[in-house]
PDB file of C-alpha atoms and ligand atoms in Angstrom:
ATOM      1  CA  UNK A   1      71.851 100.385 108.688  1.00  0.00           C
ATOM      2  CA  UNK A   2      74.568  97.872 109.751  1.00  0.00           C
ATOM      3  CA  UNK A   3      75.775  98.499 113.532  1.00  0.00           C
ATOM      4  CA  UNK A   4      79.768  98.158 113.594  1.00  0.00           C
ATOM      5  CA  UNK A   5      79.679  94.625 115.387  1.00  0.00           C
ATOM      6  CA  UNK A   6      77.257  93.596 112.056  1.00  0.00           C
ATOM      7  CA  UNK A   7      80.217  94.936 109.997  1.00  0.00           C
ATOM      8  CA  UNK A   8      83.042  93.995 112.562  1.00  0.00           C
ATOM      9  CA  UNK A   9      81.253  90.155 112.084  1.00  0.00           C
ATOM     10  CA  UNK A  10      80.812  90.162 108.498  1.00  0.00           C
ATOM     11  CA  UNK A  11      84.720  90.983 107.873  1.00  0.00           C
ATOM     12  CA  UNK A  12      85.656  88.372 110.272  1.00  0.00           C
ATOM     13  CA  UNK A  13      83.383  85.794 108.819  1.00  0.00           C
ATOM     14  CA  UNK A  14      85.132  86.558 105.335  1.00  0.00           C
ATOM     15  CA  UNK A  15      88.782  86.484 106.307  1.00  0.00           C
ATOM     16  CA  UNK A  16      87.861  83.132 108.192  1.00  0.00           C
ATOM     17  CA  UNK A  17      86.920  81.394 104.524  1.00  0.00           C
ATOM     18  CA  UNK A  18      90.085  82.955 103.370  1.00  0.00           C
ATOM     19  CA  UNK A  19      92.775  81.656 106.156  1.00  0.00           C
ATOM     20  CA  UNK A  20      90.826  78.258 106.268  1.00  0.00           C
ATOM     21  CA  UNK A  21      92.047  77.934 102.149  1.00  0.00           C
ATOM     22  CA  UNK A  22      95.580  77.949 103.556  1.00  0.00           C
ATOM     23  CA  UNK A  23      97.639  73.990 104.477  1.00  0.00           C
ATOM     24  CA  UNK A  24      99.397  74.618 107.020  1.00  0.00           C
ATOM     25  CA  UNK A  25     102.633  74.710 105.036  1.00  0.00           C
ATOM     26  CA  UNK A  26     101.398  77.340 103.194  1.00  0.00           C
ATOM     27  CA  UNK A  27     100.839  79.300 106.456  1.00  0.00           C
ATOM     28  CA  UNK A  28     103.700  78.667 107.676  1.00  0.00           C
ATOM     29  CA  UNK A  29     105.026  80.683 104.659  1.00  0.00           C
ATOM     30  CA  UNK A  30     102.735  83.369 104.941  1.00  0.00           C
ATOM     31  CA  UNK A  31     104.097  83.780 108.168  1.00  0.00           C
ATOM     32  CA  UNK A  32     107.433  83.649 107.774  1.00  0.00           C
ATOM     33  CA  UNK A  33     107.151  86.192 105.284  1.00  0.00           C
ATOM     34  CA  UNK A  34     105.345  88.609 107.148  1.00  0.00           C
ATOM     35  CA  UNK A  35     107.723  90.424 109.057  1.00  0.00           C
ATOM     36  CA  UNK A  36     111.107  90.100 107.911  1.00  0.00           C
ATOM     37  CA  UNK A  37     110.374  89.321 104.085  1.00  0.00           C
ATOM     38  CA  UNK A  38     107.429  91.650 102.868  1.00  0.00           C
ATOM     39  CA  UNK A  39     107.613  94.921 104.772  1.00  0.00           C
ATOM     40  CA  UNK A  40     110.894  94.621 106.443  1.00  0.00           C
ATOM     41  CA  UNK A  41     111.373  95.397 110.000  1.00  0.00           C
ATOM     42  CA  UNK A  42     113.924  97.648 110.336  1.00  0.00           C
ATOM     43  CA  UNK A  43     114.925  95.497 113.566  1.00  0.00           C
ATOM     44  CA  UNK A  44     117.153  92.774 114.768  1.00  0.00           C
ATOM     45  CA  UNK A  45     115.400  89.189 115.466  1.00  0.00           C
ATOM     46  CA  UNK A  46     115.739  90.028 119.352  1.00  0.00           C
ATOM     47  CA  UNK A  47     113.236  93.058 118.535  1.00  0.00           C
ATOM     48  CA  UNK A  48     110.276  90.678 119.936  1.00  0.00           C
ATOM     49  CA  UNK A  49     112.486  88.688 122.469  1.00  0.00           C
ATOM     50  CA  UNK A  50     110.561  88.590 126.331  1.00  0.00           C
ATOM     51  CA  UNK A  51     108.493  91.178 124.838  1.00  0.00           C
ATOM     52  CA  UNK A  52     104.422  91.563 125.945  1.00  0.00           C
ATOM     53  CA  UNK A  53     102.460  92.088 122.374  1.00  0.00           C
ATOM     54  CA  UNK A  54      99.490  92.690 121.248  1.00  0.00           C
ATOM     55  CA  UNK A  55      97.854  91.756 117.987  1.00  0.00           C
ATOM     56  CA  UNK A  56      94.809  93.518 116.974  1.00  0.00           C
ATOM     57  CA  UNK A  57      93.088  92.172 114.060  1.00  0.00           C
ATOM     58  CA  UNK A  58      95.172  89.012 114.389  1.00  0.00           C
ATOM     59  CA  UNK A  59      93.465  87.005 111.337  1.00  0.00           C
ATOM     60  CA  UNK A  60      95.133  83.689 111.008  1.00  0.00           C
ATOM     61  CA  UNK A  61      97.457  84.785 113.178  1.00  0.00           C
ATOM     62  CA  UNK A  62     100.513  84.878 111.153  1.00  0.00           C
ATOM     63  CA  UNK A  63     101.953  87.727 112.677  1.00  0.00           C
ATOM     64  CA  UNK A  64     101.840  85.919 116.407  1.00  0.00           C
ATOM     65  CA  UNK A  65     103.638  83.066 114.733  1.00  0.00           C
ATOM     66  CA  UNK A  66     106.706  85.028 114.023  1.00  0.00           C
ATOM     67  CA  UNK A  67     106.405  86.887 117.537  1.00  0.00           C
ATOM     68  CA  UNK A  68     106.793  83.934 119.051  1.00  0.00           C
ATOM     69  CA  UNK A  69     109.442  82.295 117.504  1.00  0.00           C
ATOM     70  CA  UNK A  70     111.277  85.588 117.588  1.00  0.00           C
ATOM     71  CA  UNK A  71     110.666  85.219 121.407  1.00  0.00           C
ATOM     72  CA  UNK A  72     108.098  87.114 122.565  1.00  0.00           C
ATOM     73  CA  UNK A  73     107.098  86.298 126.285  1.00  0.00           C
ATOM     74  CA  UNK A  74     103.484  86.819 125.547  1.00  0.00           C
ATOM     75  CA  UNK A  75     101.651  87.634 122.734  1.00  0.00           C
ATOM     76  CA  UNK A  76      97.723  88.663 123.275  1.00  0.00           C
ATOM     77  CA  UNK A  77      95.521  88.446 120.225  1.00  0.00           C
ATOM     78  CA  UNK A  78      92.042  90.000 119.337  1.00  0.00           C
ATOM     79  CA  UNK A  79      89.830  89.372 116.238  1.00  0.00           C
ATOM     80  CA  UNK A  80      86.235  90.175 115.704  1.00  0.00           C
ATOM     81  CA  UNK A  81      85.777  86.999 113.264  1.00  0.00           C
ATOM     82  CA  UNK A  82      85.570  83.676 115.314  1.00  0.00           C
ATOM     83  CA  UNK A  83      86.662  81.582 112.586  1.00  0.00           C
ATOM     84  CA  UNK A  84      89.758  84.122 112.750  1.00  0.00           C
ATOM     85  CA  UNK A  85      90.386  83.573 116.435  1.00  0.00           C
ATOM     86  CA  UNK A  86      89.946  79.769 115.887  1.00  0.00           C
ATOM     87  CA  UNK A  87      92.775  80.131 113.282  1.00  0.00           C
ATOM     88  CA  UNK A  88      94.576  82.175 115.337  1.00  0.00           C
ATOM     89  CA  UNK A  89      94.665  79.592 117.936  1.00  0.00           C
ATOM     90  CA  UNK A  90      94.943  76.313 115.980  1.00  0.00           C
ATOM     91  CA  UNK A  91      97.552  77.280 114.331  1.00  0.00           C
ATOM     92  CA  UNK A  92      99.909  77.991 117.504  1.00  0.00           C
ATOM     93  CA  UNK A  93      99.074  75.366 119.615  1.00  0.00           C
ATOM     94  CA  UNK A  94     102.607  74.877 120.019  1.00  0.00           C
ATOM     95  CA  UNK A  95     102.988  77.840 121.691  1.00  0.00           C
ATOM     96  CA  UNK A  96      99.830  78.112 124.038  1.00  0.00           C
ATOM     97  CA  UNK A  97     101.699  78.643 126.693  1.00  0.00           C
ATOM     98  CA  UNK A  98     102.720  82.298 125.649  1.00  0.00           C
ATOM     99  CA  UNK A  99      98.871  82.987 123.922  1.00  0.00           C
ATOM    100  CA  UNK A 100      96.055  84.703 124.863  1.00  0.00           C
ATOM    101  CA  UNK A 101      92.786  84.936 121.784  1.00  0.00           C
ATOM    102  CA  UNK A 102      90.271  86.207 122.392  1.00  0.00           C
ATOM    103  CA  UNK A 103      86.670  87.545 120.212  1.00  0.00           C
ATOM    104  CA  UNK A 104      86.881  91.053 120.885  1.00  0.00           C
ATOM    105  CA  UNK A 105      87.136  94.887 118.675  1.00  0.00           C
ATOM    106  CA  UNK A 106      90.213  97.032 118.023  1.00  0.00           C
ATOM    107  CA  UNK A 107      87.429  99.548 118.335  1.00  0.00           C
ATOM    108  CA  UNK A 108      87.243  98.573 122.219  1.00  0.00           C
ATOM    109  CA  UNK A 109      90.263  97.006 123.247  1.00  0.00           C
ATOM    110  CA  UNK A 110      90.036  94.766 126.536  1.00  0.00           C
ATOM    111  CA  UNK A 111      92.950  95.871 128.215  1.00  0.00           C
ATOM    112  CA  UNK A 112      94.437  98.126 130.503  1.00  0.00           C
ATOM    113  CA  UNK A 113      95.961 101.342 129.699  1.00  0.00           C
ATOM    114  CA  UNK A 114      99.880 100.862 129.137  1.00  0.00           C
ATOM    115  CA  UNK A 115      99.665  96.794 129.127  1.00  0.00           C
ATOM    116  CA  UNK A 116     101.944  96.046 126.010  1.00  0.00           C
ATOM    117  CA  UNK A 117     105.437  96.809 125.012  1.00  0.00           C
ATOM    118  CA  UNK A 118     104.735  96.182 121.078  1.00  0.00           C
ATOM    119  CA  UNK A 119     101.335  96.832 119.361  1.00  0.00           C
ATOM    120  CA  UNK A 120     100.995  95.324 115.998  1.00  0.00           C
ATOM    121  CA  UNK A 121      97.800  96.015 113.687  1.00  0.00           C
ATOM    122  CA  UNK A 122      98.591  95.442 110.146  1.00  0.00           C
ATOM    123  CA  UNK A 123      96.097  95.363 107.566  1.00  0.00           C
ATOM    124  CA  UNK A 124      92.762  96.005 110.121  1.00  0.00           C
ATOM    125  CA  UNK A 125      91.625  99.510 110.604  1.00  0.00           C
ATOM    126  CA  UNK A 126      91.085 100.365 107.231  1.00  0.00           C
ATOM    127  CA  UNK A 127      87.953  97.577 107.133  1.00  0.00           C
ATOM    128  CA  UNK A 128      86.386  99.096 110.754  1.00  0.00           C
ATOM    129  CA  UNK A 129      83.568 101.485 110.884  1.00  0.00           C
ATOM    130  CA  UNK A 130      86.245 104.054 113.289  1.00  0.00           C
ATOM    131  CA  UNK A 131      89.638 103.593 111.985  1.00  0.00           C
ATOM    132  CA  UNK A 132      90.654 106.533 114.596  1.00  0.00           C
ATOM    133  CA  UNK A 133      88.973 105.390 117.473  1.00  0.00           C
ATOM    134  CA  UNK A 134      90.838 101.694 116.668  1.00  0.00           C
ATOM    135  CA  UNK A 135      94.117 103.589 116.078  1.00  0.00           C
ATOM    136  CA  UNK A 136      93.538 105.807 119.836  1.00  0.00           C
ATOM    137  CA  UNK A 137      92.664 102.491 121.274  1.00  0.00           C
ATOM    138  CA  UNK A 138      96.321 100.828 120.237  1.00  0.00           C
ATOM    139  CA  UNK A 139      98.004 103.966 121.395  1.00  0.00           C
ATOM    140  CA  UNK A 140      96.396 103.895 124.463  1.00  0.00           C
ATOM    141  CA  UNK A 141      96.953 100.241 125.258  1.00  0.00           C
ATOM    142  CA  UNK A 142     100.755 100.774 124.540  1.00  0.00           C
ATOM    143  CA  UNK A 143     103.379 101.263 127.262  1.00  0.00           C
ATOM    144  CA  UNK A 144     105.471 104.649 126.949  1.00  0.00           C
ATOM    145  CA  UNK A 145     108.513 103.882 125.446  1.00  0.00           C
ATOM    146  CA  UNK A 146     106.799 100.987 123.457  1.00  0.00           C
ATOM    147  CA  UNK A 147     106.863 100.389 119.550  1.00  0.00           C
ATOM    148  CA  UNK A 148     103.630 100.299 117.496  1.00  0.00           C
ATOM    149  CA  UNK A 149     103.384  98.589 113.848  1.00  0.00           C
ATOM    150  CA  UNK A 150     100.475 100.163 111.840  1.00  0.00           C
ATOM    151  CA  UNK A 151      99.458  98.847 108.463  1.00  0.00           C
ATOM    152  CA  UNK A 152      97.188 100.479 106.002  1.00  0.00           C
ATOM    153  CA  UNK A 153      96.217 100.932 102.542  1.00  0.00           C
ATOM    154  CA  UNK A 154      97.613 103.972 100.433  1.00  0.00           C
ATOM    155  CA  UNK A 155      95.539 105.653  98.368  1.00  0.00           C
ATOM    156  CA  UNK A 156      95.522 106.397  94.678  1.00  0.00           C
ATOM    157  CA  UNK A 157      97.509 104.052  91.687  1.00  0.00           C
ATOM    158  CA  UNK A 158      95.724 102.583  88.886  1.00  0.00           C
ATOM    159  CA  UNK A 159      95.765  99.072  91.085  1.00  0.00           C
ATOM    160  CA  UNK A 160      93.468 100.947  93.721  1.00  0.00           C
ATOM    161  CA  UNK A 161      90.869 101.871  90.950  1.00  0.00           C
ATOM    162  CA  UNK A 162      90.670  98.361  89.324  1.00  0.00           C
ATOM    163  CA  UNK A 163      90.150  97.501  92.669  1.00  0.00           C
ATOM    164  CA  UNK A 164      87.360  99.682  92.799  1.00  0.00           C
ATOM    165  CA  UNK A 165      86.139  98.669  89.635  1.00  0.00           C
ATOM    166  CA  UNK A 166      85.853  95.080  91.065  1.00  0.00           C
ATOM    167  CA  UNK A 167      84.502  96.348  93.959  1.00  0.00           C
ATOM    168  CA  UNK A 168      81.393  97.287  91.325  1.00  0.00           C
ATOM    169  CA  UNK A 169      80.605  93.737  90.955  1.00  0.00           C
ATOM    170  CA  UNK A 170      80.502  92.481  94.251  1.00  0.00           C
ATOM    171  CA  UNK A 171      77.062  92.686  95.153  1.00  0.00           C
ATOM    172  CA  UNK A 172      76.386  90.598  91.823  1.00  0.00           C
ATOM    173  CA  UNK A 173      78.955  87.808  91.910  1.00  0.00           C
ATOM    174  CA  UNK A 174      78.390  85.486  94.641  1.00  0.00           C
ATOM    175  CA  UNK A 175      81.585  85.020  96.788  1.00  0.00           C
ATOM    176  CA  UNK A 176      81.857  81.595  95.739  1.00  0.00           C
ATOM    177  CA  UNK A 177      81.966  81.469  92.392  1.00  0.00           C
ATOM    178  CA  UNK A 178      84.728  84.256  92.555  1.00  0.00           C
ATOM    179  CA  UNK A 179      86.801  82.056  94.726  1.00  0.00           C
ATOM    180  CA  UNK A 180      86.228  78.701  92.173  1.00  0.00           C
ATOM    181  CA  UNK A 181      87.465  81.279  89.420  1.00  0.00           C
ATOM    182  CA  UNK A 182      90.817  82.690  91.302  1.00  0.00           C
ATOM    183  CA  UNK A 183      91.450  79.293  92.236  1.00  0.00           C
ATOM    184  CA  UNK A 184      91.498  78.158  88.607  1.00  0.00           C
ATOM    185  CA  UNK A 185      93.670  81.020  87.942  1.00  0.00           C
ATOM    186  CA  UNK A 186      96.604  80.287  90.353  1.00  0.00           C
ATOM    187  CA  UNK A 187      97.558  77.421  93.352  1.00  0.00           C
ATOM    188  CA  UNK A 188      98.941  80.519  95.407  1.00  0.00           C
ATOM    189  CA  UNK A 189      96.235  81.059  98.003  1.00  0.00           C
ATOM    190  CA  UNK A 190      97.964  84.353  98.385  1.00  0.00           C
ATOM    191  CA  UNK A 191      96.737  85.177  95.373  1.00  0.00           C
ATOM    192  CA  UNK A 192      93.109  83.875  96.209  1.00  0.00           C
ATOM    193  CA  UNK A 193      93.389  85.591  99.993  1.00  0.00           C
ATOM    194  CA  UNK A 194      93.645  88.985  97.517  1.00  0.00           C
ATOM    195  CA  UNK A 195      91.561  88.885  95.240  1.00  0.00           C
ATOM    196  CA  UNK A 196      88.628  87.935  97.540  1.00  0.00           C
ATOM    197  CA  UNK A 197      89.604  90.811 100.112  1.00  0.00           C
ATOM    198  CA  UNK A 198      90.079  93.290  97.757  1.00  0.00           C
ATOM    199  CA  UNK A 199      86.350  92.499  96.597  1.00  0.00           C
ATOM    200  CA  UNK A 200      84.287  91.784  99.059  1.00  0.00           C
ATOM    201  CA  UNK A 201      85.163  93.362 102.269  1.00  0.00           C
ATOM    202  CA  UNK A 202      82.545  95.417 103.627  1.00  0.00           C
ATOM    203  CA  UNK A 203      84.628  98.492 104.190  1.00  0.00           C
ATOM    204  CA  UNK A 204      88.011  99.429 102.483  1.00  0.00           C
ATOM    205  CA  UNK A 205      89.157 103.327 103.510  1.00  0.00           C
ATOM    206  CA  UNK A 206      92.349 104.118 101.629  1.00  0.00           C
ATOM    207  CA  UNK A 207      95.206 106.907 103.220  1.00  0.00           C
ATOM    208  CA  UNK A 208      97.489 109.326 101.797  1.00  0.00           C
ATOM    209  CA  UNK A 209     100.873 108.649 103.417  1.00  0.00           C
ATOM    210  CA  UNK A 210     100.373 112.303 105.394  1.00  0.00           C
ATOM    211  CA  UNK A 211      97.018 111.360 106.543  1.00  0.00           C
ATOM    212  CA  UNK A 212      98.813 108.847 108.586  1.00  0.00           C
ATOM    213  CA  UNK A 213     101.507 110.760 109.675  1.00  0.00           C
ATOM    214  CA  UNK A 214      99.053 113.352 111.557  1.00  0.00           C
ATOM    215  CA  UNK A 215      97.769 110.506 113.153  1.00  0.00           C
ATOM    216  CA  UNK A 216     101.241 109.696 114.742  1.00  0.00           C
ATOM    217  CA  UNK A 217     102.588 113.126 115.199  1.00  0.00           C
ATOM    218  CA  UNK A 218      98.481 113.977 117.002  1.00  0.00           C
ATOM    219  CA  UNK A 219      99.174 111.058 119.572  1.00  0.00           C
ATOM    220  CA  UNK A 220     102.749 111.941 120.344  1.00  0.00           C
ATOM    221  CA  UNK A 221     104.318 109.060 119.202  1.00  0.00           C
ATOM    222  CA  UNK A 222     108.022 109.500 118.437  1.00  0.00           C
ATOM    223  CA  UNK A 223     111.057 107.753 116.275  1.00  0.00           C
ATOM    224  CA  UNK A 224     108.464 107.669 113.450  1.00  0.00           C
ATOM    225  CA  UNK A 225     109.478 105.354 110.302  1.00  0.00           C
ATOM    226  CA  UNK A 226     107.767 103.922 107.195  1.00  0.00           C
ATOM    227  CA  UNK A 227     108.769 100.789 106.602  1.00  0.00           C
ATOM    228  CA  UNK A 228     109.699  99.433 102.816  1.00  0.00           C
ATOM    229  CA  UNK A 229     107.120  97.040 101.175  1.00  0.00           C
ATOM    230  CA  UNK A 230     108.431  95.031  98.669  1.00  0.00           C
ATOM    231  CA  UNK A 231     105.708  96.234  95.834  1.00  0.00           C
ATOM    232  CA  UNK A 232     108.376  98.130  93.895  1.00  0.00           C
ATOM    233  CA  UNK A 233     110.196  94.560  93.613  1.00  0.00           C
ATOM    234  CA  UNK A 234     107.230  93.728  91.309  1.00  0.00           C
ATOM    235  CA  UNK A 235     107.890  96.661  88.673  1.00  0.00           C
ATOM    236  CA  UNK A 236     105.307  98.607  90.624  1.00  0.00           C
ATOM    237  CA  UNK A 237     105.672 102.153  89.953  1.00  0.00           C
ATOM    238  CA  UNK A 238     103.729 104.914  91.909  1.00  0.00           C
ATOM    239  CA  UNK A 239     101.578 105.308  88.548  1.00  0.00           C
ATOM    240  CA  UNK A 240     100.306 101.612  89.516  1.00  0.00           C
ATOM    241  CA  UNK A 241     100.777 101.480  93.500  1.00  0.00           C
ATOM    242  CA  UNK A 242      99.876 104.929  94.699  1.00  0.00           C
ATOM    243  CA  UNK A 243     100.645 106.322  97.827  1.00  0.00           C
ATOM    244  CA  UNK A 244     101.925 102.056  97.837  1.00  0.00           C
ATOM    245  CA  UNK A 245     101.134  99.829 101.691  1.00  0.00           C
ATOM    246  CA  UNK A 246     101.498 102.727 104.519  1.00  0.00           C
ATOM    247  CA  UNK A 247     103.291 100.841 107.000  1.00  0.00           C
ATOM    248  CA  UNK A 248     104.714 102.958 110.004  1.00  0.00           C
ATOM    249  CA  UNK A 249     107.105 101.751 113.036  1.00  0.00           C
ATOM    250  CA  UNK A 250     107.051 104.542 115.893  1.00  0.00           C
ATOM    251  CA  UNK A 251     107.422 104.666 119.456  1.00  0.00           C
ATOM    252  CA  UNK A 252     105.466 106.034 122.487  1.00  0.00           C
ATOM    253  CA  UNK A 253     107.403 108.982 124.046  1.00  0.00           C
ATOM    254  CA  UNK A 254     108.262 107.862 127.716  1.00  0.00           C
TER     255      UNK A 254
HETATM  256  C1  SAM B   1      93.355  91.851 106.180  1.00  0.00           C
HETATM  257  S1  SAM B   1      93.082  90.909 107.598  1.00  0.00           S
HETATM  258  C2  SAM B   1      94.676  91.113 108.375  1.00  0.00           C
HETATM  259  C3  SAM B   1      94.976  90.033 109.373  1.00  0.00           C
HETATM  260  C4  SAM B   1      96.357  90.094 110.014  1.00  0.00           C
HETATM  261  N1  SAM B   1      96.591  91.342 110.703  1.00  0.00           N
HETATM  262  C5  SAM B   1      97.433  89.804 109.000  1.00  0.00           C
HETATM  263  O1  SAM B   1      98.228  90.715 108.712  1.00  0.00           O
HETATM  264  O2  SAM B   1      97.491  88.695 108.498  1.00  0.00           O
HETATM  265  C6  SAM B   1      92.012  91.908 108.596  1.00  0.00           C
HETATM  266  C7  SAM B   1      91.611  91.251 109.917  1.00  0.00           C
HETATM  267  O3  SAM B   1      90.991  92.237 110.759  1.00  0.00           O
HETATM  268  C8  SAM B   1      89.894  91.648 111.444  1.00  0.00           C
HETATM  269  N2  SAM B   1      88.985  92.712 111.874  1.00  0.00           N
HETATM  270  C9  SAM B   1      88.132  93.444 111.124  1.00  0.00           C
HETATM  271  N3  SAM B   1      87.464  94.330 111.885  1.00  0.00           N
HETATM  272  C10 SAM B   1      87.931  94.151 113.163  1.00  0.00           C
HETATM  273  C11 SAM B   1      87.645  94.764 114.412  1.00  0.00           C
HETATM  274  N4  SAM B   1      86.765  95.753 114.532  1.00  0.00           N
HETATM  275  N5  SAM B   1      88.327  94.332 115.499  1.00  0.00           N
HETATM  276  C12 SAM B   1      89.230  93.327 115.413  1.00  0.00           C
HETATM  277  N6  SAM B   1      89.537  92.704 114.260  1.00  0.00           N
HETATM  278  C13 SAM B   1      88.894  93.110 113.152  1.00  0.00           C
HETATM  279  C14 SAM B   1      89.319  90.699 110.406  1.00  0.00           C
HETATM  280  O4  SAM B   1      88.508  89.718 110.987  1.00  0.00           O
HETATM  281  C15 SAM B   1      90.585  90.133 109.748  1.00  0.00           C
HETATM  282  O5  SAM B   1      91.025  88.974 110.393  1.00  0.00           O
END
């Protein structure tokens, strides 16, 4: 049986191979897009501005780019993949000053109760062994009257069950000769970042939309909103998307 650090490891190790495709222009795109372009913050750019944040599950650490250019005072990061904490870091250099990475578990966050005024986790609990415990942990780290930004997969769609389909295969087709293929397919190492995530992460949990929501309303968070992802933009109805990316903005009642 794999312990959750063996699994916690395995994901980071995975991502890491993915983020290291990336130049850094390319980053720099992925970045840019990640707040105000793909699921829109429904926020002014002084949202972040000489703001303390966290970012659990930070990968190449896109998300703490835009943070900091949008004027955060700190940003902390956390990822249990050291290639993804090496990313992380590398890639904002410019701003060390302002960052904090470090190898360490949404599942056992090293901070203080009430340390941050924005929590961000997009994309990360879904692939840990205790998405709840990971989701109480980011509550608990998060100052009342501070914002959280949670990011998980939606169930259902005909996209989540090719996925699983693929999913089939991925004890049988080495990693690498998936990648050479993708990367025949397209230059967009978007495109490459998906398909190899989709396939061979260790653990993907998928959420109704409600499932979510109980999870909020349990914790007592407050000013609850799902944010739009651009999916429908790409003719994707609910017959192919599902319950679509559940991405919620809410607040911790003061
Ligand atoms: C899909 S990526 C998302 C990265 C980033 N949040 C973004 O939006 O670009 C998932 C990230 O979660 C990290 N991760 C997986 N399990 C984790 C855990 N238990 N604690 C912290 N990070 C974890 C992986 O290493 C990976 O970098």
């Amino acid at each position: 049986m794999n312990t959750d650090q063996e699994i916690a490891t395995t994901t980071g190790s995975l991502y890491a191979s993915i983020w290291d495709q990336f130049n850094q222009s390319q980053w720099e795109k992925f970045s840019d897009d990640h707040f105000f372009n793909w699921s829109k913050l429904p926020v002014d750019n002084t949202f972040f501005a000489d703001k303390v944040c966290l970012d659990a599950g930070s990968g190449s650490g896109r998300a703490v780019r835009s943070m900091l250019i949008h004027g955060a005072a700190k940003v902390c990061a956390i990822d249990m993949g050291s290639g993804c904490v090496r990313n992380t870091k590398e890639r904002n250099s410019s701003f060390s000053d302002r960052l904090e990475v470090q190898l360490a578990s949404v599942l056992d966050i090293p901070y203080p109760d009430n340390t941050f005024d924005i929590v961000h986790c997009d994309g990360v609990l879904h692939h840990t062994t205790d998405p709840k415990r990971g989701f109480r942990e980011l509550v608990r780290v998060l100052k009342p009257g501070g914002s959280i930004i949670l990011g998980l997969y939606g169930r259902g769609g005909l996209m989540n069950f090719a996925i699983y389909a693929a999913r089939l295969f991925r004890h049988i087709i080495p990693q690498a000769l998936t990648l050479a293929l993708v990367k025949r397919v397209s230059s967009d190492p978007v495109f490459w970042y998906a398909v190899m995530d989709c396939m061979y992460v260790p653990i993907r949990e998928n959420y109704y939309e409600a499932d979510i929501l109980q999870w909020l309303r349990e914790a007592s968070l407050v000013n609850i909103q799902r944010l739009d992802s651009n999916w429908g933009a790409y003719g994707m109805g609910r017959w192919m998307k599902g319950e679509g990316y559940i991405k919620f903005l809410a607040e911790k009642a003061r």
